[in-house]
């Protein structure tokens, strides 16, 4: 922190995994921050609160856990949290629905789901099962309905369209699109959200490595 | 909501799984609320935002996702969120570290981890692996260090000791203790946190089924 004038220093691997959502949120927030990729992860790891990245170095100390960092950013402005309790609740639900999808990607990547079970993640539309078994089509269908129920318009779930929940949702949808580019074809409102968010200047800056991160995040989930 | 004078109606299964943390937070918050177990889950399910419980019915609409509900409760008072940004960050990190432990319990319960891999969750102390492979001893050791680094005292991580992160942490530690009662033996600060939180009147009310929930949450994770 001492070496620069930024209030916040954000560190994550050069991968489109758990890091991009908070980088997007920081870039959209207007906060003074700088981003970094770890130079020596082995040396850095024991200094992190939970032996993992991302971390955000702040005047309140170093914060670990992606969702903790996102919510800390949300505390900085209504634009990032939502303008009222209703928008706050929308943002938080997007955050956690997107995290459920991320956990599914993580299980696939780790080989915890394989064969027919793994295939079903991409094809199954059964909503009657336990939510832990939902495939991506069920998650996306629920988000499509949630957009309508929340009064979304113009590709935004909230007034700003860039609450921390929307940053996390975009990040997760982007991970899915890197795997299957047409995955949103049956979900026009979600596709509209994705395209609108992707077109924002701050988003483009992160996607192109021209924002406060020193480069691009590369595809991590490939199947 | 119309049938009673409470602002909030909270619904979850009669199980010590994803529901007790928010019930604890509501009971500690002083908010006007009432709790319910689902009378007919099959009929209720399609009316929930994400086809899952818990849900919290609020003046802002029905909120799904445990962590979204906890953070919504946190927005109601500093006691539940933390008195400042530093305490907010502590609470959020506890929330998410506890959720990581919960996800591990969930994987064990679902049979995604088995044999040696499942055994290692209870015995392994290797911090050098990827965080997704951490066993409970690593998570607990990190929380013990986090208590000290956060300036915890008197069994509290924060001034109130009942922030939403502490409610979630207690809930997860309780799930672990129901499986292995001595699991906190090597972590005196965490054991102190658990005992202090357990002794609070609001906690006892939930544990005994004498709070706003209509009964007790029964053990869900058994191995």
mmCIF file of N, CA and C in Angstrom, chain A residues 18 49-50 52-54 63-73 92 95-100 102-103 164 168, chain B residues 18 21 65-68 70-71 87-105 131-132 134 136 139-140 142-143 146 157 163-170 172:
data_model
loop_
_atom_site.group_PDB
_atom_site.id
_atom_site.type_symbol
_atom_site.label_atom_id
_atom_site.label_comp_id
_atom_site.label_asym_id
_atom_site.label_seq_id
_atom_site.Cartn_x
_atom_site.Cartn_y
_atom_site.Cartn_z
ATOM 1 N N UNK A 18 -12.166 -17.095 -9.862
ATOM 2 C CA UNK A 18 -12.756 -16.387 -8.717
ATOM 3 C C UNK A 18 -12.379 -14.911 -8.659
ATOM 4 N N UNK A 49 -5.120 -14.150 4.464
ATOM 5 C CA UNK A 49 -5.915 -14.568 5.633
ATOM 6 C C UNK A 49 -6.409 -16.020 5.551
ATOM 7 N N UNK A 50 -6.708 -16.491 4.342
ATOM 8 C CA UNK A 50 -7.287 -17.836 4.222
ATOM 9 C C UNK A 50 -6.534 -18.710 3.225
ATOM 10 N N UNK A 52 -5.573 -18.186 0.285
ATOM 11 C CA UNK A 52 -6.150 -18.215 -1.058
ATOM 12 C C UNK A 52 -6.271 -16.800 -1.611
ATOM 13 N N UNK A 53 -6.390 -16.734 -2.920
ATOM 14 C CA UNK A 53 -6.712 -15.496 -3.616
ATOM 15 C C UNK A 53 -8.143 -15.612 -4.125
ATOM 16 N N UNK A 54 -8.841 -14.486 -4.361
ATOM 17 C CA UNK A 54 -8.330 -13.118 -4.319
ATOM 18 C C UNK A 54 -8.150 -12.574 -2.908
ATOM 19 N N UNK A 63 -8.410 -8.338 3.100
ATOM 20 C CA UNK A 63 -9.635 -9.123 3.092
ATOM 21 C C UNK A 63 -9.488 -10.300 2.142
ATOM 22 N N UNK A 64 -9.830 -11.494 2.624
ATOM 23 C CA UNK A 64 -9.869 -12.684 1.777
ATOM 24 C C UNK A 64 -11.309 -13.078 1.496
ATOM 25 N N UNK A 65 -11.518 -13.961 0.544
ATOM 26 C CA UNK A 65 -12.816 -14.490 0.094
ATOM 27 C C UNK A 65 -13.475 -13.536 -0.905
ATOM 28 N N UNK A 66 -13.714 -14.067 -2.091
ATOM 29 C CA UNK A 66 -14.298 -13.282 -3.192
ATOM 30 C C UNK A 66 -15.578 -12.556 -2.788
ATOM 31 N N UNK A 67 -16.516 -13.273 -2.153
ATOM 32 C CA UNK A 67 -17.805 -12.648 -1.841
ATOM 33 C C UNK A 67 -17.670 -11.612 -0.726
ATOM 34 N N UNK A 68 -16.722 -11.818 0.178
ATOM 35 C CA UNK A 68 -16.464 -10.815 1.218
ATOM 36 C C UNK A 68 -15.923 -9.530 0.567
ATOM 37 N N UNK A 69 -15.032 -9.697 -0.391
ATOM 38 C CA UNK A 69 -14.466 -8.539 -1.097
ATOM 39 C C UNK A 69 -15.556 -7.813 -1.871
ATOM 40 N N UNK A 70 -16.385 -8.564 -2.572
ATOM 41 C CA UNK A 70 -17.475 -7.938 -3.333
ATOM 42 C C UNK A 70 -18.394 -7.155 -2.399
ATOM 43 N N UNK A 71 -18.747 -7.739 -1.261
ATOM 44 C CA UNK A 71 -19.652 -7.029 -0.359
ATOM 45 C C UNK A 71 -18.986 -5.827 0.291
ATOM 46 N N UNK A 72 -17.689 -5.911 0.517
ATOM 47 C CA UNK A 72 -16.950 -4.748 1.019
ATOM 48 C C UNK A 72 -16.999 -3.613 -0.011
ATOM 49 N N UNK A 73 -16.815 -3.950 -1.278
ATOM 50 C CA UNK A 73 -16.938 -2.944 -2.347
ATOM 51 C C UNK A 73 -18.358 -2.371 -2.362
ATOM 52 N N UNK A 92 -27.805 -9.308 -3.910
ATOM 53 C CA UNK A 92 -27.319 -10.414 -3.082
ATOM 54 C C UNK A 92 -27.778 -11.765 -3.628
ATOM 55 N N UNK A 95 -25.667 -12.560 -6.614
ATOM 56 C CA UNK A 95 -24.342 -12.952 -6.126
ATOM 57 C C UNK A 95 -24.320 -14.437 -5.777
ATOM 58 N N UNK A 96 -25.330 -14.870 -5.055
ATOM 59 C CA UNK A 96 -25.312 -16.239 -4.540
ATOM 60 C C UNK A 96 -25.807 -17.262 -5.559
ATOM 61 N N UNK A 97 -26.711 -16.858 -6.442
ATOM 62 C CA UNK A 97 -27.122 -17.759 -7.520
ATOM 63 C C UNK A 97 -25.932 -17.976 -8.474
ATOM 64 N N UNK A 98 -25.207 -16.919 -8.751
ATOM 65 C CA UNK A 98 -24.016 -17.043 -9.601
ATOM 66 C C UNK A 98 -22.956 -17.899 -8.919
ATOM 67 N N UNK A 99 -22.828 -17.766 -7.605
ATOM 68 C CA UNK A 99 -21.849 -18.580 -6.881
ATOM 69 C C UNK A 99 -22.233 -20.061 -6.940
ATOM 70 N N UNK A 100 -23.521 -20.364 -6.869
ATOM 71 C CA UNK A 100 -23.944 -21.764 -7.015
ATOM 72 C C UNK A 100 -23.520 -22.319 -8.375
ATOM 73 N N UNK A 102 -21.020 -21.205 -10.106
ATOM 74 C CA UNK A 102 -19.559 -21.318 -10.043
ATOM 75 C C UNK A 102 -19.133 -22.606 -9.345
ATOM 76 N N UNK A 103 -19.822 -22.934 -8.260
ATOM 77 C CA UNK A 103 -19.495 -24.161 -7.522
ATOM 78 C C UNK A 103 -19.697 -25.388 -8.404
ATOM 79 N N UNK A 164 -22.738 -5.304 -7.146
ATOM 80 C CA UNK A 164 -21.777 -6.399 -6.994
ATOM 81 C C UNK A 164 -22.377 -7.734 -7.440
ATOM 82 N N UNK A 168 -20.782 -10.205 -10.333
ATOM 83 C CA UNK A 168 -20.552 -11.645 -10.139
ATOM 84 C C UNK A 168 -21.329 -12.454 -11.173
ATOM 85 N N UNK B 18 -28.824 -25.481 6.101
ATOM 86 C CA UNK B 18 -28.661 -24.107 5.593
ATOM 87 C C UNK B 18 -29.564 -23.095 6.296
ATOM 88 N N UNK B 21 -28.510 -20.547 10.570
ATOM 89 C CA UNK B 21 -27.721 -19.305 10.683
ATOM 90 C C UNK B 21 -28.623 -18.072 10.597
ATOM 91 N N UNK B 65 -31.769 -17.761 -0.983
ATOM 92 C CA UNK B 65 -30.326 -17.917 -0.746
ATOM 93 C C UNK B 65 -29.953 -17.494 0.685
ATOM 94 N N UNK B 66 -29.398 -18.443 1.409
ATOM 95 C CA UNK B 66 -29.028 -18.213 2.812
ATOM 96 C C UNK B 66 -28.163 -16.966 3.012
ATOM 97 N N UNK B 67 -27.103 -16.838 2.203
ATOM 98 C CA UNK B 67 -26.184 -15.712 2.426
ATOM 99 C C UNK B 67 -26.819 -14.374 2.044
ATOM 100 N N UNK B 68 -27.720 -14.395 1.063
ATOM 101 C CA UNK B 68 -28.445 -13.173 0.710
ATOM 102 C C UNK B 68 -29.344 -12.753 1.868
ATOM 103 N N UNK B 70 -28.921 -13.530 5.069
ATOM 104 C CA UNK B 70 -28.062 -13.057 6.163
ATOM 105 C C UNK B 70 -27.610 -11.619 5.904
ATOM 106 N N UNK B 71 -27.201 -11.322 4.683
ATOM 107 C CA UNK B 71 -26.729 -9.964 4.411
ATOM 108 C C UNK B 71 -27.864 -8.953 4.433
ATOM 109 N N UNK B 87 -15.110 -4.165 11.018
ATOM 110 C CA UNK B 87 -15.946 -5.259 11.534
ATOM 111 C C UNK B 87 -16.809 -5.871 10.437
ATOM 112 N N UNK B 88 -17.273 -5.035 9.508
ATOM 113 C CA UNK B 88 -18.031 -5.569 8.373
ATOM 114 C C UNK B 88 -17.178 -6.580 7.609
ATOM 115 N N UNK B 89 -15.936 -6.236 7.363
ATOM 116 C CA UNK B 89 -15.037 -7.138 6.627
ATOM 117 C C UNK B 89 -14.788 -8.427 7.412
ATOM 118 N N UNK B 90 -14.667 -8.306 8.729
ATOM 119 C CA UNK B 90 -14.487 -9.511 9.561
ATOM 120 C C UNK B 90 -15.710 -10.418 9.437
ATOM 121 N N UNK B 91 -16.878 -9.829 9.588
ATOM 122 C CA UNK B 91 -18.116 -10.604 9.512
ATOM 123 C C UNK B 91 -18.256 -11.296 8.155
ATOM 124 N N UNK B 92 -17.962 -10.576 7.082
ATOM 125 C CA UNK B 92 -18.093 -11.157 5.740
ATOM 126 C C UNK B 92 -17.109 -12.306 5.525
ATOM 127 N N UNK B 93 -15.926 -12.175 6.074
ATOM 128 C CA UNK B 93 -14.950 -13.254 5.919
ATOM 129 C C UNK B 93 -15.371 -14.493 6.709
ATOM 130 N N UNK B 94 -15.914 -14.286 7.908
ATOM 131 C CA UNK B 94 -16.423 -15.430 8.684
ATOM 132 C C UNK B 94 -17.560 -16.113 7.930
ATOM 133 N N UNK B 95 -18.437 -15.303 7.349
ATOM 134 C CA UNK B 95 -19.567 -15.832 6.580
ATOM 135 C C UNK B 95 -19.069 -16.782 5.493
ATOM 136 N N UNK B 96 -18.070 -16.338 4.772
ATOM 137 C CA UNK B 96 -17.626 -17.113 3.615
ATOM 138 C C UNK B 96 -16.676 -18.245 3.971
ATOM 139 N N UNK B 97 -15.893 -18.079 5.020
ATOM 140 C CA UNK B 97 -15.061 -19.196 5.487
ATOM 141 C C UNK B 97 -15.972 -20.303 6.019
ATOM 142 N N UNK B 98 -17.006 -19.927 6.751
ATOM 143 C CA UNK B 98 -17.968 -20.910 7.259
ATOM 144 C C UNK B 98 -18.700 -21.592 6.107
ATOM 145 N N UNK B 99 -19.015 -20.832 5.064
ATOM 146 C CA UNK B 99 -19.684 -21.423 3.907
ATOM 147 C C UNK B 99 -18.778 -22.436 3.204
ATOM 148 N N UNK B 100 -17.487 -22.146 3.136
ATOM 149 C CA UNK B 100 -16.559 -23.124 2.551
ATOM 150 C C UNK B 100 -16.603 -24.440 3.335
ATOM 151 N N UNK B 101 -16.649 -24.333 4.663
ATOM 152 C CA UNK B 101 -16.728 -25.540 5.491
ATOM 153 C C UNK B 101 -18.058 -26.244 5.249
ATOM 154 N N UNK B 102 -19.119 -25.462 5.096
ATOM 155 C CA UNK B 102 -20.433 -26.037 4.826
ATOM 156 C C UNK B 102 -20.424 -26.808 3.496
ATOM 157 N N UNK B 103 -19.802 -26.198 2.491
ATOM 158 C CA UNK B 103 -19.721 -26.862 1.178
ATOM 159 C C UNK B 103 -18.984 -28.198 1.287
ATOM 160 N N UNK B 104 -17.972 -28.230 2.146
ATOM 161 C CA UNK B 104 -17.233 -29.490 2.356
ATOM 162 C C UNK B 104 -18.155 -30.530 2.993
ATOM 163 N N UNK B 105 -18.915 -30.123 4.013
ATOM 164 C CA UNK B 105 -19.888 -31.040 4.634
ATOM 165 C C UNK B 105 -20.892 -31.537 3.600
ATOM 166 N N UNK B 131 -6.817 -24.709 -1.902
ATOM 167 C CA UNK B 131 -7.777 -24.511 -0.814
ATOM 168 C C UNK B 131 -9.027 -25.383 -0.960
ATOM 169 N N UNK B 132 -9.332 -25.816 -2.197
ATOM 170 C CA UNK B 132 -10.526 -26.659 -2.341
ATOM 171 C C UNK B 132 -10.336 -28.012 -1.652
ATOM 172 N N UNK B 134 -8.714 -28.380 1.317
ATOM 173 C CA UNK B 134 -8.473 -28.231 2.751
ATOM 174 C C UNK B 134 -9.413 -29.123 3.554
ATOM 175 N N UNK B 136 -11.042 -29.985 7.513
ATOM 176 C CA UNK B 136 -11.618 -29.117 8.552
ATOM 177 C C UNK B 136 -10.540 -28.557 9.485
ATOM 178 N N UNK B 139 -9.195 -25.398 7.959
ATOM 179 C CA UNK B 139 -10.175 -24.302 8.096
ATOM 180 C C UNK B 139 -10.188 -23.772 9.534
ATOM 181 N N UNK B 140 -10.211 -24.686 10.505
ATOM 182 C CA UNK B 140 -10.310 -24.275 11.913
ATOM 183 C C UNK B 140 -9.050 -23.555 12.370
ATOM 184 N N UNK B 142 -7.100 -21.799 10.510
ATOM 185 C CA UNK B 142 -7.133 -20.462 9.913
ATOM 186 C C UNK B 142 -8.080 -19.543 10.679
ATOM 187 N N UNK B 143 -9.199 -20.088 11.121
ATOM 188 C CA UNK B 143 -10.151 -19.278 11.893
ATOM 189 C C UNK B 143 -9.578 -18.911 13.257
ATOM 190 N N UNK B 146 -7.312 -16.185 12.590
ATOM 191 C CA UNK B 146 -8.091 -15.007 12.188
ATOM 192 C C UNK B 146 -8.689 -14.307 13.411
ATOM 193 N N UNK B 157 -15.584 -11.976 17.850
ATOM 194 C CA UNK B 157 -14.752 -11.424 16.781
ATOM 195 C C UNK B 157 -15.018 -9.934 16.611
ATOM 196 N N UNK B 163 -22.672 -10.603 14.782
ATOM 197 C CA UNK B 163 -22.808 -10.221 13.376
ATOM 198 C C UNK B 163 -23.259 -11.429 12.561
ATOM 199 N N UNK B 164 -23.757 -11.154 11.362
ATOM 200 C CA UNK B 164 -24.250 -12.261 10.536
ATOM 201 C C UNK B 164 -23.153 -13.289 10.262
ATOM 202 N N UNK B 165 -21.920 -12.840 10.141
ATOM 203 C CA UNK B 165 -20.815 -13.780 9.950
ATOM 204 C C UNK B 165 -20.628 -14.678 11.152
ATOM 205 N N UNK B 166 -20.795 -14.118 12.340
ATOM 206 C CA UNK B 166 -20.662 -14.929 13.560
ATOM 207 C C UNK B 166 -21.834 -15.900 13.702
ATOM 208 N N UNK B 167 -23.017 -15.492 13.274
ATOM 209 C CA UNK B 167 -24.168 -16.418 13.281
ATOM 210 C C UNK B 167 -23.912 -17.611 12.358
ATOM 211 N N UNK B 168 -23.391 -17.318 11.165
ATOM 212 C CA UNK B 168 -23.091 -18.394 10.211
ATOM 213 C C UNK B 168 -21.957 -19.277 10.729
ATOM 214 N N UNK B 169 -20.944 -18.654 11.321
ATOM 215 C CA UNK B 169 -19.837 -19.446 11.865
ATOM 216 C C UNK B 169 -20.329 -20.362 12.974
ATOM 217 N N UNK B 170 -21.107 -19.823 13.906
ATOM 218 C CA UNK B 170 -21.625 -20.668 14.986
ATOM 219 C C UNK B 170 -22.436 -21.831 14.415
ATOM 220 N N UNK B 172 -22.205 -23.330 11.598
ATOM 221 C CA UNK B 172 -21.342 -24.342 10.968
ATOM 222 C C UNK B 172 -20.550 -25.108 12.021
#
